Tab-separated table of C-alpha atoms and ligand atoms in Angstrom:
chain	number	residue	atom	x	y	z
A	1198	UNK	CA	-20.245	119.511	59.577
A	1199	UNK	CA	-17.633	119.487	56.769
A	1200	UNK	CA	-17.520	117.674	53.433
A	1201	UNK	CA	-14.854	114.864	55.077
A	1202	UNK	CA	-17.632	114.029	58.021
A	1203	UNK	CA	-19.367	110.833	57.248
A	1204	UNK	CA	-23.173	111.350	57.561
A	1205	UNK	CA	-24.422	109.368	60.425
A	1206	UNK	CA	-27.212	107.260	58.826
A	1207	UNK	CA	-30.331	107.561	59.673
A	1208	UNK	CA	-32.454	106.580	62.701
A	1209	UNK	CA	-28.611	105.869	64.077
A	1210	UNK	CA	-28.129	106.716	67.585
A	1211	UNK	CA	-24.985	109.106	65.673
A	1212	UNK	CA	-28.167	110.699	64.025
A	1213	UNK	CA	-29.623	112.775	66.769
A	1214	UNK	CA	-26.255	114.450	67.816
A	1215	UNK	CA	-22.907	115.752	66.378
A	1216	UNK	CA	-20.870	113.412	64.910
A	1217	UNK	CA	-16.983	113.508	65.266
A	1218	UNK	CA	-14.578	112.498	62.591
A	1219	UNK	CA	-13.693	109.075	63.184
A	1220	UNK	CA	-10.108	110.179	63.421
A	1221	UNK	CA	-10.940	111.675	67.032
A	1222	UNK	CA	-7.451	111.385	69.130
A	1223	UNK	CA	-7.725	108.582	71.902
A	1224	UNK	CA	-10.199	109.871	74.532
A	1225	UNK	CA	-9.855	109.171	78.557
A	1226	UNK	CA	-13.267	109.650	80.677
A	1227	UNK	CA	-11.847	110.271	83.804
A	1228	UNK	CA	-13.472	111.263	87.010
A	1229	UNK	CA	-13.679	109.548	90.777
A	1230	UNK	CA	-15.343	106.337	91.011
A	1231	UNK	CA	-19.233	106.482	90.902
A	1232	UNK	CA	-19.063	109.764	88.177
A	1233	UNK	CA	-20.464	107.792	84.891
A	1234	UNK	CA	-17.086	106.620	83.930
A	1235	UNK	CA	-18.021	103.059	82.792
A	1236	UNK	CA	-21.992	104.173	81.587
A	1237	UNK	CA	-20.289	107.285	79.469
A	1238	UNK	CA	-17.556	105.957	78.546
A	1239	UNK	CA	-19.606	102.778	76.744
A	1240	UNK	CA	-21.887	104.889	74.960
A	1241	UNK	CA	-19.208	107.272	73.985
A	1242	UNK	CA	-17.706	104.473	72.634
A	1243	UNK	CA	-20.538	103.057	70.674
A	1244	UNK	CA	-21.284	106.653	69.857
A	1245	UNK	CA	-18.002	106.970	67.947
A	1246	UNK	CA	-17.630	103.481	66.926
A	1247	UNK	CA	-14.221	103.187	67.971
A	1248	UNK	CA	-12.858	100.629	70.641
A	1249	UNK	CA	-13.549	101.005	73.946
A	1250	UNK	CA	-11.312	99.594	77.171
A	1251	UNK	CA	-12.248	100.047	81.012
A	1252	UNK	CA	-9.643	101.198	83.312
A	1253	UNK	CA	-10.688	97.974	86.044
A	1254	UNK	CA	-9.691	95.235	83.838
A	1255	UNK	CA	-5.917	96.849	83.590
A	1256	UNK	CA	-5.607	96.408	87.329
A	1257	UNK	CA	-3.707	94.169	89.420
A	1258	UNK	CA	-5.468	91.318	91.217
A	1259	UNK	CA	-3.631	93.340	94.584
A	1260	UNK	CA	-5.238	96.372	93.757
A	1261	UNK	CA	-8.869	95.138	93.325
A	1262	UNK	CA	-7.814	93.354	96.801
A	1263	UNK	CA	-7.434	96.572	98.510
A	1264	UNK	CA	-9.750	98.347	96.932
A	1265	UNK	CA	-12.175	95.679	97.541
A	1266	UNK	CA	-11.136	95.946	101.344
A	1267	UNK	CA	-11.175	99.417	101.848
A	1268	UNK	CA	-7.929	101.059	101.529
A	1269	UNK	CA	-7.432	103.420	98.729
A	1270	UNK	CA	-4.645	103.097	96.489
A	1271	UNK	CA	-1.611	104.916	96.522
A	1272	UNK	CA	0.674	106.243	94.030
A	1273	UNK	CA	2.936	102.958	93.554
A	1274	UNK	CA	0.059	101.193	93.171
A	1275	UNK	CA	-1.110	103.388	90.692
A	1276	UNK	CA	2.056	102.984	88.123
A	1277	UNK	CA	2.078	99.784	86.775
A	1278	UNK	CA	-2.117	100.027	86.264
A	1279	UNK	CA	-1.142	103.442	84.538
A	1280	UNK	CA	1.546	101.922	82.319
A	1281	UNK	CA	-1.009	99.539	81.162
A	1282	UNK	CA	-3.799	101.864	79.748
A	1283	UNK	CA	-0.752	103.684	78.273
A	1284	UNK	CA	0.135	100.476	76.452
A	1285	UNK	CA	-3.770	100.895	75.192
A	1286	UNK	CA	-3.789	104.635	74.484
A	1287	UNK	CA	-0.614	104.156	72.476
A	1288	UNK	CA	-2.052	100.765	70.391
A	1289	UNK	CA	-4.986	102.812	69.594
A	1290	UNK	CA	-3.476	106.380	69.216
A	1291	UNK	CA	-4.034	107.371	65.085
A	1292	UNK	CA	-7.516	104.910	64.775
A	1293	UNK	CA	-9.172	106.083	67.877
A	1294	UNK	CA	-10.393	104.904	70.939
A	1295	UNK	CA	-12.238	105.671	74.122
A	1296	UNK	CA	-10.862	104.513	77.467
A	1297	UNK	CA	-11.653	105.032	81.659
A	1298	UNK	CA	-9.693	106.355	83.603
A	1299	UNK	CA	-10.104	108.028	87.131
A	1300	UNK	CA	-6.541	110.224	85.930
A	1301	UNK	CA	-7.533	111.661	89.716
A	1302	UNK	CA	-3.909	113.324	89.321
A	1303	UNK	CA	-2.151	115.740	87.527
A	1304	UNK	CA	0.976	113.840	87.479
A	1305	UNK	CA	-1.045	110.390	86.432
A	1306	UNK	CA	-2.618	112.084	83.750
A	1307	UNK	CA	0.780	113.443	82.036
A	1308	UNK	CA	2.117	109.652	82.370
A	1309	UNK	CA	-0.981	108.783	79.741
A	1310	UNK	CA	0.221	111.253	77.532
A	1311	UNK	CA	3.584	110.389	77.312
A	1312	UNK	CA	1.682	107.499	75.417
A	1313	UNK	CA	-0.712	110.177	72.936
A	1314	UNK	CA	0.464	113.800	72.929
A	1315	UNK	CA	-2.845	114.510	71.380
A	1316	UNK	CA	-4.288	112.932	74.760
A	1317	UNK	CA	-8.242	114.372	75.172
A	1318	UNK	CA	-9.704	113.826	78.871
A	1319	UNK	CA	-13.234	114.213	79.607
A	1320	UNK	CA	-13.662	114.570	83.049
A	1321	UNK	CA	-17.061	114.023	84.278
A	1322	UNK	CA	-17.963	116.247	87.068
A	1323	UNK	CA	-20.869	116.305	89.862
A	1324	UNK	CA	-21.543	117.257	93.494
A	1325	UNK	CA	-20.460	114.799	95.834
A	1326	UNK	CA	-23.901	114.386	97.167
A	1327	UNK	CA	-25.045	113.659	93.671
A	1328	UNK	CA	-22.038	110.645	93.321
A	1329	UNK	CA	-22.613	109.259	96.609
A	1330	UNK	CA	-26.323	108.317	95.971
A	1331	UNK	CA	-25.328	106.837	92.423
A	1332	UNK	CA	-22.297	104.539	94.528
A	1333	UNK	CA	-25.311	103.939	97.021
A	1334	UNK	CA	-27.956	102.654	94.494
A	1335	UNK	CA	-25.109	100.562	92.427
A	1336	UNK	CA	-25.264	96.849	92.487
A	1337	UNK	CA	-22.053	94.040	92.543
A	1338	UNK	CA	-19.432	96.874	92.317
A	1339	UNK	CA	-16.112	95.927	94.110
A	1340	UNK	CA	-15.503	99.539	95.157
A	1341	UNK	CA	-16.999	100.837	98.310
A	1342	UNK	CA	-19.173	104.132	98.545
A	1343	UNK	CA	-16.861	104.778	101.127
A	1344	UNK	CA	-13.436	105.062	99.338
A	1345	UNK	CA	-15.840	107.917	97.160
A	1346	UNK	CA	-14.215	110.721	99.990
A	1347	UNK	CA	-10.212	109.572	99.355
A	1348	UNK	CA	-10.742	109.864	95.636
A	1349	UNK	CA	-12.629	113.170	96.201
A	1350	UNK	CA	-9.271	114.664	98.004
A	1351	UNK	CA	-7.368	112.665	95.326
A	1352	UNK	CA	-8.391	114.545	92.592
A	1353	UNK	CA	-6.772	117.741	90.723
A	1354	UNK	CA	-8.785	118.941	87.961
A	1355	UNK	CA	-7.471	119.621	84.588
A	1356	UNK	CA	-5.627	122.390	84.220
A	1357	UNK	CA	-5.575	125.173	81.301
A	1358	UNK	CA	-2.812	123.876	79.169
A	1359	UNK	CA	-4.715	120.264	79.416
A	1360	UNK	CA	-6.052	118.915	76.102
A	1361	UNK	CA	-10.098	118.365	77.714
A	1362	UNK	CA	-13.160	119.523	78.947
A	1363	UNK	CA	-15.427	119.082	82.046
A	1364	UNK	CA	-18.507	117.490	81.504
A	1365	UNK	CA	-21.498	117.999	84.386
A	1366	UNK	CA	-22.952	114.749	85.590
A	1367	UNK	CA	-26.608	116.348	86.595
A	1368	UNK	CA	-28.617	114.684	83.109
A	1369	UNK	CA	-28.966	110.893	82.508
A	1370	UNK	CA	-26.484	108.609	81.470
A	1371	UNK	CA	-27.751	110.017	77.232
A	1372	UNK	CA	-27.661	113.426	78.180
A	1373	UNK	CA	-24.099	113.346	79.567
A	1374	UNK	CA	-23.151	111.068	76.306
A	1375	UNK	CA	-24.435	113.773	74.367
A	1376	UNK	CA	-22.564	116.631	76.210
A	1377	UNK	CA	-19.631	114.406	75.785
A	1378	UNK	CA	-19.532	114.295	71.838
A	1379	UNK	CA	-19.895	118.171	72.064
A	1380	UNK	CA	-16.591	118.764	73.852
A	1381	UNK	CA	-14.769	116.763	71.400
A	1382	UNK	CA	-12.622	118.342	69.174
A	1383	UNK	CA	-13.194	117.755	65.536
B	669	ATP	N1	-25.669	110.117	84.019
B	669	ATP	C1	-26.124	109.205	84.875
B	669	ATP	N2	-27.357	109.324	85.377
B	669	ATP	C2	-27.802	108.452	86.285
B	669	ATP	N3	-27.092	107.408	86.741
B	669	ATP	C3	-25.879	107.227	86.256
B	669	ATP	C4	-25.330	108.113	85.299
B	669	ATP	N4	-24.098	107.680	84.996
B	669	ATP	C5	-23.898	106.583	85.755
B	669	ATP	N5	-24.966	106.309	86.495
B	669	ATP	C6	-25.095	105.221	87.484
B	669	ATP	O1	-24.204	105.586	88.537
B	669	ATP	C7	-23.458	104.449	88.962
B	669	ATP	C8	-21.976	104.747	88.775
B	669	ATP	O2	-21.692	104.810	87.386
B	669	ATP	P1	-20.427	104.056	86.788
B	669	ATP	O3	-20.297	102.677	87.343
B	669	ATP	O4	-20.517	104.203	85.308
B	669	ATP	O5	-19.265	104.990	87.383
B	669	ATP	P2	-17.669	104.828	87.276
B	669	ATP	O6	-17.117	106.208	87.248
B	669	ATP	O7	-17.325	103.938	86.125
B	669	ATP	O8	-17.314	104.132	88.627
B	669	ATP	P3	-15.994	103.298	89.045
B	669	ATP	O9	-14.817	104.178	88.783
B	669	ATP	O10	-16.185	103.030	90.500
B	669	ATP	O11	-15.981	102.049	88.211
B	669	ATP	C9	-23.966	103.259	88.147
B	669	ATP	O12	-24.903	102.547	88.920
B	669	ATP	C10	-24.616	103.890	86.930
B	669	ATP	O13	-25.685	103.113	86.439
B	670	GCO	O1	-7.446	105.535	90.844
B	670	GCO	C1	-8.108	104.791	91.554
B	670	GCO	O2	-8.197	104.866	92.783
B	670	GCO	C2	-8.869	103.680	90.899
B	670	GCO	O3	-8.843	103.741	89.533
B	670	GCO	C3	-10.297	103.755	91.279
B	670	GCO	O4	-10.830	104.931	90.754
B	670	GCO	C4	-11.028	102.525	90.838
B	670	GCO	O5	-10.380	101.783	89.848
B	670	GCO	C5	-12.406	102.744	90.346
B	670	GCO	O6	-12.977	103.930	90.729
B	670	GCO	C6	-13.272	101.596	90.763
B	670	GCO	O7	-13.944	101.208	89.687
């Protein structure tokens, strides 16, 4: 920790891990649906104490429709749900912020950082098996266990010259948190 960290204060939740400077870039959780996007993602959040936005609420009404029904979504439905967390990234690039994301492509993920060059993704990552049980056991969640295989094919994984890391999934909801706030840059 340098002089220019703040100190997390005591019997915080900040206290029992490393603490990044609160001038972290915007930071996307991204993984398919089911990974720990939303449960990560919060905590992360609170974590950091920066603001925190869900990729579902920047959706269409026709896309929860479709998802809701069944049918994954395709690119075009993608971009306009896209330009709107880019809107966020971009209000909140310079103070911080933590936002979901699935970013299941490549080319989804470089629209984001047209918004942040600085653009950190922390892609949580688990066995298929492993998701499917958590998207089994979930409760009043519009998205089906079954779309989990078309987001599964979806998804391209970061690639070397990709500001990120890869988080496993394996611990509890703290324990991933925790690996989270190590893979931050600081
Ligand atoms: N690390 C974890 N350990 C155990 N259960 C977890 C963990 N992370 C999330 N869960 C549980 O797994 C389920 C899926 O998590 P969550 O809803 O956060 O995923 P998501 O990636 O946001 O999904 P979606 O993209 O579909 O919204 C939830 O019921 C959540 O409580
Ligand atoms: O790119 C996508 O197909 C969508 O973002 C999905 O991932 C859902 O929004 C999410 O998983 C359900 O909560």
């Amino acid at each position: 920790m340098t002089a220019e960290d703040p100190q997390p204060e005591s019997g915080s939740p900040a206290a029992s891990g490393p603490r990044p400077r609160s001038t972290a870039p915007v930071v996307v959780v991204m993984g398919v649906s089911g990974s720990g996007k939303s449960t990560v993602g919060g905590l992360l959040a609170e974590r950091l104490g920066v603001p925190y936005a869900e990729a579902d609420d920047f959706h269409p009404p026709a896309n929860i429709a479709k998802m809701s029904a069944g049918h994954p979504l395709d690119d075009a439905d993608r971009a306009p749900w896209l330009n709107s967390i880019a809107e966020w990234i971009a209000r909140h690039n310079g103070d911080g912020g933590v936002v979901t994301c699935s970013a299941l492509k490549r080319r989804y993920r470089d629209r984001l950082r047209e918004a942040a060059p600085g653009l950190f993704f922390l892609h949580l990552d688990g066995s298929a098996e492993l998701i499917a049980a958590r998207l089994q056991a979930r409760m009043e969640h519009f998205m089906p266990p079954e779309l989990l295989r078309s987001q599964l094919d979806a998804l391209e994984p970061l690639e070397p010259d990709e500001a990120g890391a890869v988080i496993p999934i394996d611990g509890g909801p703290r324990e991933t948190t925790d690996r989270a706030l190590a893979a931050l840059p600081r």
